[in-house]
Short mmCIF file of C-alpha atoms in Angstrom, two decimals:
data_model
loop_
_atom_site.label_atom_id
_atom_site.label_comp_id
_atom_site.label_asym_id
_atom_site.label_seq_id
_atom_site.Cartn_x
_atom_site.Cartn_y
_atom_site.Cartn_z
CA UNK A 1 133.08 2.77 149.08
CA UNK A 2 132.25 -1.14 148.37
CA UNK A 3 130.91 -1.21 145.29
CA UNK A 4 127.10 -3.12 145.14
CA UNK A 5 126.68 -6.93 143.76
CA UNK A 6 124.14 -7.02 141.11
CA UNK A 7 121.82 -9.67 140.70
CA UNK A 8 118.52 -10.95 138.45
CA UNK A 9 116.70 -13.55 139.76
CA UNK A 10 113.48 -12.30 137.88
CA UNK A 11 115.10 -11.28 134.14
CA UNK A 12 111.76 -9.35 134.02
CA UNK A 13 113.21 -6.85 136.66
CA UNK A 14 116.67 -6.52 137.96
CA UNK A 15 117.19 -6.00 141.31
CA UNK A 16 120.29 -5.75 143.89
CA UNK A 17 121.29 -7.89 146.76
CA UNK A 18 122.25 -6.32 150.31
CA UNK A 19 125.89 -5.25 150.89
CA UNK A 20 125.86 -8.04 153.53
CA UNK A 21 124.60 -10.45 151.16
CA UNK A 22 127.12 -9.61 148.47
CA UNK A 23 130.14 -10.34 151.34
CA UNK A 24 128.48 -13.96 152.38
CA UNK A 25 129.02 -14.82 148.63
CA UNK A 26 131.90 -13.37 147.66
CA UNK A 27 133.66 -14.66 150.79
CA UNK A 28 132.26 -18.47 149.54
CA UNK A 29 134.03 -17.45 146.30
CA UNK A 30 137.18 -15.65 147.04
CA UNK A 31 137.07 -12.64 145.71
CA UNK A 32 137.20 -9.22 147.02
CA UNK A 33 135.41 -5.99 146.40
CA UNK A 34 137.50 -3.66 148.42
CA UNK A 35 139.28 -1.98 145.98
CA UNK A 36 138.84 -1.14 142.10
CA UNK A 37 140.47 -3.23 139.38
CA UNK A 38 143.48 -2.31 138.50
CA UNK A 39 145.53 -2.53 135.20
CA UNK A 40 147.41 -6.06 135.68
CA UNK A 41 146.25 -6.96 139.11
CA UNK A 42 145.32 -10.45 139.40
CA UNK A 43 142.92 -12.09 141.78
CA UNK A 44 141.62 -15.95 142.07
CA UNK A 45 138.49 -16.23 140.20
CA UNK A 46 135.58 -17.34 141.39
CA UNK A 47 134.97 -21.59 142.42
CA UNK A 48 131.28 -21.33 141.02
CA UNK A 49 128.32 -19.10 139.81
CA UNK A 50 125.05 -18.86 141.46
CA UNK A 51 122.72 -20.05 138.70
CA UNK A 52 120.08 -17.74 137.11
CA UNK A 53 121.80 -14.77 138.20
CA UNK A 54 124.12 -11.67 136.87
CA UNK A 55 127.72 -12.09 138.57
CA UNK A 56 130.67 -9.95 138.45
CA UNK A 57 133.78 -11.97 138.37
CA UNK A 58 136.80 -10.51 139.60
CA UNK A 59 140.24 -12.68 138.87
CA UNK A 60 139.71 -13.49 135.19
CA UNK A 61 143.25 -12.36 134.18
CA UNK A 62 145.99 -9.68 133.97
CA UNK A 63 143.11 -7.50 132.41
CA UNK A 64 145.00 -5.08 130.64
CA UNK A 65 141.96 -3.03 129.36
CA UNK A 66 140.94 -2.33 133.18
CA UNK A 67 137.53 -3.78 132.28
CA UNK A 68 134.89 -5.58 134.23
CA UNK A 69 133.50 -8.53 133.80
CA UNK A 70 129.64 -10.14 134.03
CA UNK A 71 128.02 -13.82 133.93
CA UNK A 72 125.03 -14.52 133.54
CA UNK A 73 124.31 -18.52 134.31
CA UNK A 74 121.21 -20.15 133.25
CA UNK A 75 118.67 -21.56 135.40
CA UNK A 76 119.80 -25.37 134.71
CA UNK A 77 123.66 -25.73 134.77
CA UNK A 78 125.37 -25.30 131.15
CA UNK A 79 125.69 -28.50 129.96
CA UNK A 80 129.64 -29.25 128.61
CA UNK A 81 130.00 -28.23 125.50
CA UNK A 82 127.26 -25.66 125.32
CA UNK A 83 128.03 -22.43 123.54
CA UNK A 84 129.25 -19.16 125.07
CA UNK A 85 127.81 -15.88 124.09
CA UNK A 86 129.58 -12.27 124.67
CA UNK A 87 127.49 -9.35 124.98
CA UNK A 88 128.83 -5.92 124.42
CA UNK A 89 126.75 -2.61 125.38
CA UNK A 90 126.67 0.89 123.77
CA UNK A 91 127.80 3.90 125.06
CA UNK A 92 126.28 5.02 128.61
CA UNK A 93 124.70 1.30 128.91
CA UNK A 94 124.85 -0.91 131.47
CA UNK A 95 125.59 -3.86 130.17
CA UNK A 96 123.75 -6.08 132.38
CA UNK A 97 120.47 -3.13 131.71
CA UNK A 98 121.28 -3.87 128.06
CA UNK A 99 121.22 -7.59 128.12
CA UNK A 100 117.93 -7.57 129.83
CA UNK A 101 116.24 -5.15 127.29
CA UNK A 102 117.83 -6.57 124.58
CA UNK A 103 116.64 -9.90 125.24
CA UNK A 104 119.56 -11.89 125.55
CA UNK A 105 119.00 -13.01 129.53
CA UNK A 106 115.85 -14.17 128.85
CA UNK A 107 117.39 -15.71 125.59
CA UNK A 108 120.07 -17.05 127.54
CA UNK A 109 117.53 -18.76 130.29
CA UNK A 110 115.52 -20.72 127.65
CA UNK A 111 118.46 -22.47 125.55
CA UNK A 112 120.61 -22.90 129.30
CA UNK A 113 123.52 -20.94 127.41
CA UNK A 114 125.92 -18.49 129.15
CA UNK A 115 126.43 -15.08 128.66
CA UNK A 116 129.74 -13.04 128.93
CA UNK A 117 128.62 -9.14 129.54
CA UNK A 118 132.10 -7.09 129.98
CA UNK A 119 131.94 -3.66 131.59
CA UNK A 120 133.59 -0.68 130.30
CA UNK A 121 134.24 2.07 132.79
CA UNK A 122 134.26 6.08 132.87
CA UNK A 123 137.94 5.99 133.49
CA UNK A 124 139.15 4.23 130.14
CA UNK A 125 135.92 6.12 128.25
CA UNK A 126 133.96 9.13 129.79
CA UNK A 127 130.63 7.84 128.31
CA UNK A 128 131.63 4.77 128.81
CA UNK A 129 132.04 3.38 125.17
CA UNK A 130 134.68 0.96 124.17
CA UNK A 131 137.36 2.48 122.53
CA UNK A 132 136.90 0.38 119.44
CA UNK A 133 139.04 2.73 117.28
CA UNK A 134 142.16 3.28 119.20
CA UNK A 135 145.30 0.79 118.20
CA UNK A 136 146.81 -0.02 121.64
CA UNK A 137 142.74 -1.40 122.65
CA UNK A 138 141.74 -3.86 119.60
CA UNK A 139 145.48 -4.67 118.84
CA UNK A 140 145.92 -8.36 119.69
CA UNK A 141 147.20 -9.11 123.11
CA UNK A 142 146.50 -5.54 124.30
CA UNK A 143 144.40 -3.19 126.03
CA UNK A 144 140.81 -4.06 126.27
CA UNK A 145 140.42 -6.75 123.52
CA UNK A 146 143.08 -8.92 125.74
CA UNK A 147 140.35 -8.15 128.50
CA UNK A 148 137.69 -9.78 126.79
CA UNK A 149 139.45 -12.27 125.01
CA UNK A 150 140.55 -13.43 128.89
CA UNK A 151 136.77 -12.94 129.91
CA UNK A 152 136.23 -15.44 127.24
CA UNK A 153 138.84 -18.08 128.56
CA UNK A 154 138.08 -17.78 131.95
CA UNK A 155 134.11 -18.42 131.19
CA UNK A 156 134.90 -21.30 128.97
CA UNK A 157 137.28 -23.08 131.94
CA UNK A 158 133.98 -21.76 134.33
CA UNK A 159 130.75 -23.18 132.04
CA UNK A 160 132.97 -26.12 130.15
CA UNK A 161 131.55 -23.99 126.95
CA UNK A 162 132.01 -25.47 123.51
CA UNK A 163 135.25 -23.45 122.25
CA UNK A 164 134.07 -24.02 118.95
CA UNK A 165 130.74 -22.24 119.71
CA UNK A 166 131.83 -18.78 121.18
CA UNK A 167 129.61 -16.00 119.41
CA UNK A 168 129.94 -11.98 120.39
CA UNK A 169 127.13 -9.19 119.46
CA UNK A 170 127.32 -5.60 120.35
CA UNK A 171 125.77 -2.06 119.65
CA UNK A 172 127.07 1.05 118.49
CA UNK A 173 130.58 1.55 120.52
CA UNK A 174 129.56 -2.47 121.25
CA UNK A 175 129.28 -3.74 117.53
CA UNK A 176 132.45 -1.87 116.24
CA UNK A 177 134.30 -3.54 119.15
CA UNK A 178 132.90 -6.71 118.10
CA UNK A 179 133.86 -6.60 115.04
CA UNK A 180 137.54 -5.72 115.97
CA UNK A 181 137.41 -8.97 118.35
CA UNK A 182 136.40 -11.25 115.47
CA UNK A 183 139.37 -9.38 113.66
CA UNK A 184 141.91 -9.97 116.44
CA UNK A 185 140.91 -13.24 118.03
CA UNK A 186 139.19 -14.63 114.44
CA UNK A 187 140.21 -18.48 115.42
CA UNK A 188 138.16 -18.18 119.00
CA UNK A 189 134.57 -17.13 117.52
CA UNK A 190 132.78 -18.81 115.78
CA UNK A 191 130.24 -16.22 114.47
CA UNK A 192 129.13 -13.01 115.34
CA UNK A 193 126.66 -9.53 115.23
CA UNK A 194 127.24 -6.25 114.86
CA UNK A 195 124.37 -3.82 115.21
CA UNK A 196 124.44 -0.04 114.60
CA UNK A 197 128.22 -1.17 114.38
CA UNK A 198 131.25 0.18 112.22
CA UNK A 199 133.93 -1.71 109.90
CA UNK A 200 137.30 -2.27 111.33
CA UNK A 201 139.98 0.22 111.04
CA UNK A 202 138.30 2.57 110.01
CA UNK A 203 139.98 4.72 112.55
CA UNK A 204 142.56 5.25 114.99
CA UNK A 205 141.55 8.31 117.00
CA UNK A 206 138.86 10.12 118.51
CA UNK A 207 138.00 12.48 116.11
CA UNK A 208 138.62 9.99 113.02
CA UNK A 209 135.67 7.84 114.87
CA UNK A 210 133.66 10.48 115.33
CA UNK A 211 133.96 11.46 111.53
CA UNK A 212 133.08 8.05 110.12
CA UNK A 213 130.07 7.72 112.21
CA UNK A 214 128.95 10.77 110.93
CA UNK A 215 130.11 10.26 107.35
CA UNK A 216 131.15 6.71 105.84
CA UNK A 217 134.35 7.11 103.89
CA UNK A 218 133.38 7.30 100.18
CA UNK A 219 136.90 6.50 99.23
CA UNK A 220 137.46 3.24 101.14
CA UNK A 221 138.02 0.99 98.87
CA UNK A 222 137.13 -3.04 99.50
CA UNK A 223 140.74 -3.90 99.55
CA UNK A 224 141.78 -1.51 101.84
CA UNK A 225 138.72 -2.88 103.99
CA UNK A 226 140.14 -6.35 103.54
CA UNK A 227 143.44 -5.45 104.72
CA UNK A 228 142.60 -3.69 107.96
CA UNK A 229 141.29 -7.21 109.19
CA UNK A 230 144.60 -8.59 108.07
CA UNK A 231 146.60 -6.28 109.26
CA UNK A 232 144.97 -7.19 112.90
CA UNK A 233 145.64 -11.18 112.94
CA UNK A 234 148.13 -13.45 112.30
CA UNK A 235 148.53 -15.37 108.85
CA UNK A 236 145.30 -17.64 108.67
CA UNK A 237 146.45 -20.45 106.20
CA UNK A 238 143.49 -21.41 104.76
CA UNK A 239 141.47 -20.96 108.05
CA UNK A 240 137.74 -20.03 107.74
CA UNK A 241 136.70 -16.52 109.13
CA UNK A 242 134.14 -16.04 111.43
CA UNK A 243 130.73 -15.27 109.71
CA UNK A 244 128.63 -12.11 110.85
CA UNK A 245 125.41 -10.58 111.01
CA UNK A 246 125.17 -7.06 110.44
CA UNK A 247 122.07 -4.64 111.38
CA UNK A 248 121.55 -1.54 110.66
CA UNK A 249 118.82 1.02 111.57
CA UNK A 250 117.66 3.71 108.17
CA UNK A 251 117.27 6.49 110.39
CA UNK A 252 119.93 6.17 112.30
CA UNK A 253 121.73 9.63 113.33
CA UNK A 254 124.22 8.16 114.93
CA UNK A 255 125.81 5.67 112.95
CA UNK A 256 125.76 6.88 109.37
CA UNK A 257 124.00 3.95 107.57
CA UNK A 258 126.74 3.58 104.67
CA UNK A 259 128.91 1.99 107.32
CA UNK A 260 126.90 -0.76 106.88
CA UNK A 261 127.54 -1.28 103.44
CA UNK A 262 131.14 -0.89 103.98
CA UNK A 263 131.39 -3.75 106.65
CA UNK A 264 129.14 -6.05 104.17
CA UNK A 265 132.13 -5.63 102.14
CA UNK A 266 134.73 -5.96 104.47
CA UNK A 267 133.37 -9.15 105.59
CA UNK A 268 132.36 -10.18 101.91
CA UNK A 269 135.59 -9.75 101.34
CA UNK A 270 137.35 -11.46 103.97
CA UNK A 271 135.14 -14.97 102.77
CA UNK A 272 135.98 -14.55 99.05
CA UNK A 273 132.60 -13.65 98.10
CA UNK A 274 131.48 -11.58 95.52
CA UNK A 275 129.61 -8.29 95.90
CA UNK A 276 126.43 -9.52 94.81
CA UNK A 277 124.20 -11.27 97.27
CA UNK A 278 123.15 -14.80 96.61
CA UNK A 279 119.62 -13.67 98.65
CA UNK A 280 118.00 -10.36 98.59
CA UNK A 281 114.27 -9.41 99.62
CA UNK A 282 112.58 -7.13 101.11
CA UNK A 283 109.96 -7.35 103.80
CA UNK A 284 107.33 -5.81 105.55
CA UNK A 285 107.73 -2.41 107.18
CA UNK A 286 110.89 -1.54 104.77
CA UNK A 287 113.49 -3.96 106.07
CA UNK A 288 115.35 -5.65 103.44
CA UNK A 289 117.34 -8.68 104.06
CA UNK A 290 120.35 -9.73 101.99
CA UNK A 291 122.93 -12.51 102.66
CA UNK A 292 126.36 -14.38 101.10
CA UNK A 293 127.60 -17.50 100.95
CA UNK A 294 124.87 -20.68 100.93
CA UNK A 295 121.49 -19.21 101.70
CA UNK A 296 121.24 -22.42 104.39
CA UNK A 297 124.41 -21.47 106.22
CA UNK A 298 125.09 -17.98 104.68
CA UNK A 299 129.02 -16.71 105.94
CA UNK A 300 127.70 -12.56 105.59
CA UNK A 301 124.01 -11.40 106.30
CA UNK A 302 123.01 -7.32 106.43
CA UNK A 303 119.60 -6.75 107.96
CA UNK A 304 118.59 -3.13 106.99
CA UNK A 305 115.75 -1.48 108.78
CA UNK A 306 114.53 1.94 106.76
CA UNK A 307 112.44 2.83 109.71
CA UNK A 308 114.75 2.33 112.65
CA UNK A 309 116.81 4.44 114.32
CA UNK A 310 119.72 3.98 116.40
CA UNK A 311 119.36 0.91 119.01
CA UNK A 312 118.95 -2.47 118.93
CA UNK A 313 115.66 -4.04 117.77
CA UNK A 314 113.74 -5.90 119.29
CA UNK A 315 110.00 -6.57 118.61
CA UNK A 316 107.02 -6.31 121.00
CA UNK A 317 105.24 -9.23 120.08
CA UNK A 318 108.32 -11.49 121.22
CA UNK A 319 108.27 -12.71 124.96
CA UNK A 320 112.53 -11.56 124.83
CA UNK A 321 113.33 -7.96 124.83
CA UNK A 322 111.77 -4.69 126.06
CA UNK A 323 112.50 -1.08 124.90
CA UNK A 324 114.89 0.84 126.85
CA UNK A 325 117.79 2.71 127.18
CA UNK A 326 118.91 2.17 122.99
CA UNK A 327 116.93 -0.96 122.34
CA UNK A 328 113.98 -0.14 120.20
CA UNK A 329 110.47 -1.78 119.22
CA UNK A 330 111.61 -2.22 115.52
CA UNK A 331 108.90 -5.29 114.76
CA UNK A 332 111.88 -7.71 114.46
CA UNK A 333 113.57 -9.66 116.80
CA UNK A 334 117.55 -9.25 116.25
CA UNK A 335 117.81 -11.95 119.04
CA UNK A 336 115.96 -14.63 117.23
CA UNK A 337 117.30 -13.48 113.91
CA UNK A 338 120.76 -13.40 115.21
CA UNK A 339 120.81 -16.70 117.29
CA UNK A 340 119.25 -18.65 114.34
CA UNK A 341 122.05 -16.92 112.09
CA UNK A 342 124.01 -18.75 114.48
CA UNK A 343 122.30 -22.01 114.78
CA UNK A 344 121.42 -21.91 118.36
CA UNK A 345 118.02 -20.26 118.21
CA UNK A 346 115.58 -19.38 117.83
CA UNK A 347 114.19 -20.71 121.39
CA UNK A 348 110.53 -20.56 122.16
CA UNK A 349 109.32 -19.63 126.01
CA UNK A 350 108.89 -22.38 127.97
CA UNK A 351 105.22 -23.73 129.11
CA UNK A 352 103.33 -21.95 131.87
#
């Protein structure tokens, strides 16, 4: 069976073009929706992307990780040069569901930057997480982090995206893996987020996942943190890391909330920084905000959220984000937050 085109022209609903519809394009494009991907197929990609709409792209490489691939392209073509951002769901998400309620589309619209959402699939992951813990899939040059590092090269040859500006966020299953891409590919990102996310290698197998998202390992010590990263990447030589926001929800029953501590110092760690934060207040509603580095540009920031659970915040008040599937009403905006972490954002809505 052909499987359906997804589209948002309205990234206040999403909604689905006809079968015949999705032919007319993808004929205009060349690709093909006949068949599922398979592991090292290759296909041409497409000559353009409709603008203000969610796109699957087909030929982006060899695509070891047998992942799929979403754009989403702002209303206004990207400008050259513009940044890139990568957008990975939790498990059972979809991600273009997730990038809606998380407010990144609408994000995305506003600052005419565009988005990367890759798709993982039932047959690499039953609940469709990405397999952030297992060697062969976060190992350089393999499995599903060669997926979405070719995601990322084929976008930047499709938008003309700044390759100096390439950020990547996720949740849960999402965050972890983000974290391993920013471990494996740390000279192609520039920054990134993890939310609800977990420190790299802290791993290698199912149950060993399971276990430390239950229970943080008490006896991992900072250098042994440290060296996971290193063992994932080639000799940097002086080369800055990328720098990362971390969130984390107080109430989460998912993710134990220690993991977040244990990334901080991973990451700490990785820019030479000592434990102690150079900034650390509290706000309202029990979230406490601590970062490293220059408070201006920090290189490490942990957001922790005492009354959130597991999901991705968002707050009501802001005109990006809505709750759903594993994106909460937390009063804070990780979008804004994270983008300004960044330095692309925060971008206000646009005169009615």
């Amino acid at each position: 069976m052909a499987r359906k085109f997804k589209a948002t022209r309205n990234l206040r609903q999403l909604s689905r073009l006809s079968v015949a519809s999705s032919r007319l394009l993808l004929a205009a494009w060349g690709g093909s929706r006949t068949q599922p991907k398979q592991r090292g197929a290759r296909s041409r990609p497409p000559a353009r992307i409709p603008s203000d709409l969610t796109t699957e792209v087909l030929g982006f490489g060899s695509n070891p990780g047998a992942l799929r691939m979403w754009v989403y392209a702002p209303p206004r073509p990207a400008s050259t040069g513009a940044p890139l951002i990568v957008v990975l769901h939790g498990c059972r998400q979809d991600p273009v569901r997730f990038a809606t309620d998380a407010g990144w589309l609408e994000f995305a619209r506003r600052a005419g930057i565009p988005l990367v959402m890759p798709e993982q699939t039932a047959a690499n992951n039953r609940h469709r997480c990405f397999n952030w813990y297992r060697v062969d899939d976060v190992r350089r040059s393999h499995g599903e982090a060669m997926s979405i590092r070719q995601m990322v090269r084929n976008a930047v040859e499709l938008f003309g995206s700044d390759r100096k500006r390439i950020f990547i966020v996720g949740l849960s299953a999402g965050g972890a893996m983000a974290g391993a891409m920013l471990a494996a590919y740390p000279a192609v990102f520039a920054a990134g987020a993890m939310v609800a996310g977990m420190p790299v290698g802290i791993a290698s197998d199912a149950a060993g996942a399971m276990l430390r998202m239950q229970r943080a390992d008490p006896f991992r010590t900072r250098l042994s943190l440290v060296a996971a990263v290193l063992a994932a990447t080639p000799a940097r030589s002086g080369q800055a890391w990328p720098r990362l926001s971390i969130w984390q929800g107080g109430r989460d029953r998912t993710v134990n909330p220690q993991n977040s501590e244990l990334a901080a110092a991973q990451w700490t760690g990785l820019h030479g920084l000592d434990l102690k934060p150079s900034v650390d207040r509290a706000g309202p509603g029990g979230t406490r905000y601590r970062s490293w580095g220059k408070p201006a540009r920090p290189a490490v920031e942990v957001w922790n959220l005492a009354n959130a659970g597991h999901g991705f915040p968002i707050d009501g008040k802001s005109s990006v984000g809505r709750p759903g599937p594993w994106v909460i009403e937390a009063g804070i905006s990780a979008v804004d937050h994270v983008a300004a972490f960044w330095g692309i954002g925060p971008v206000k809505a646009s005169p009615q």
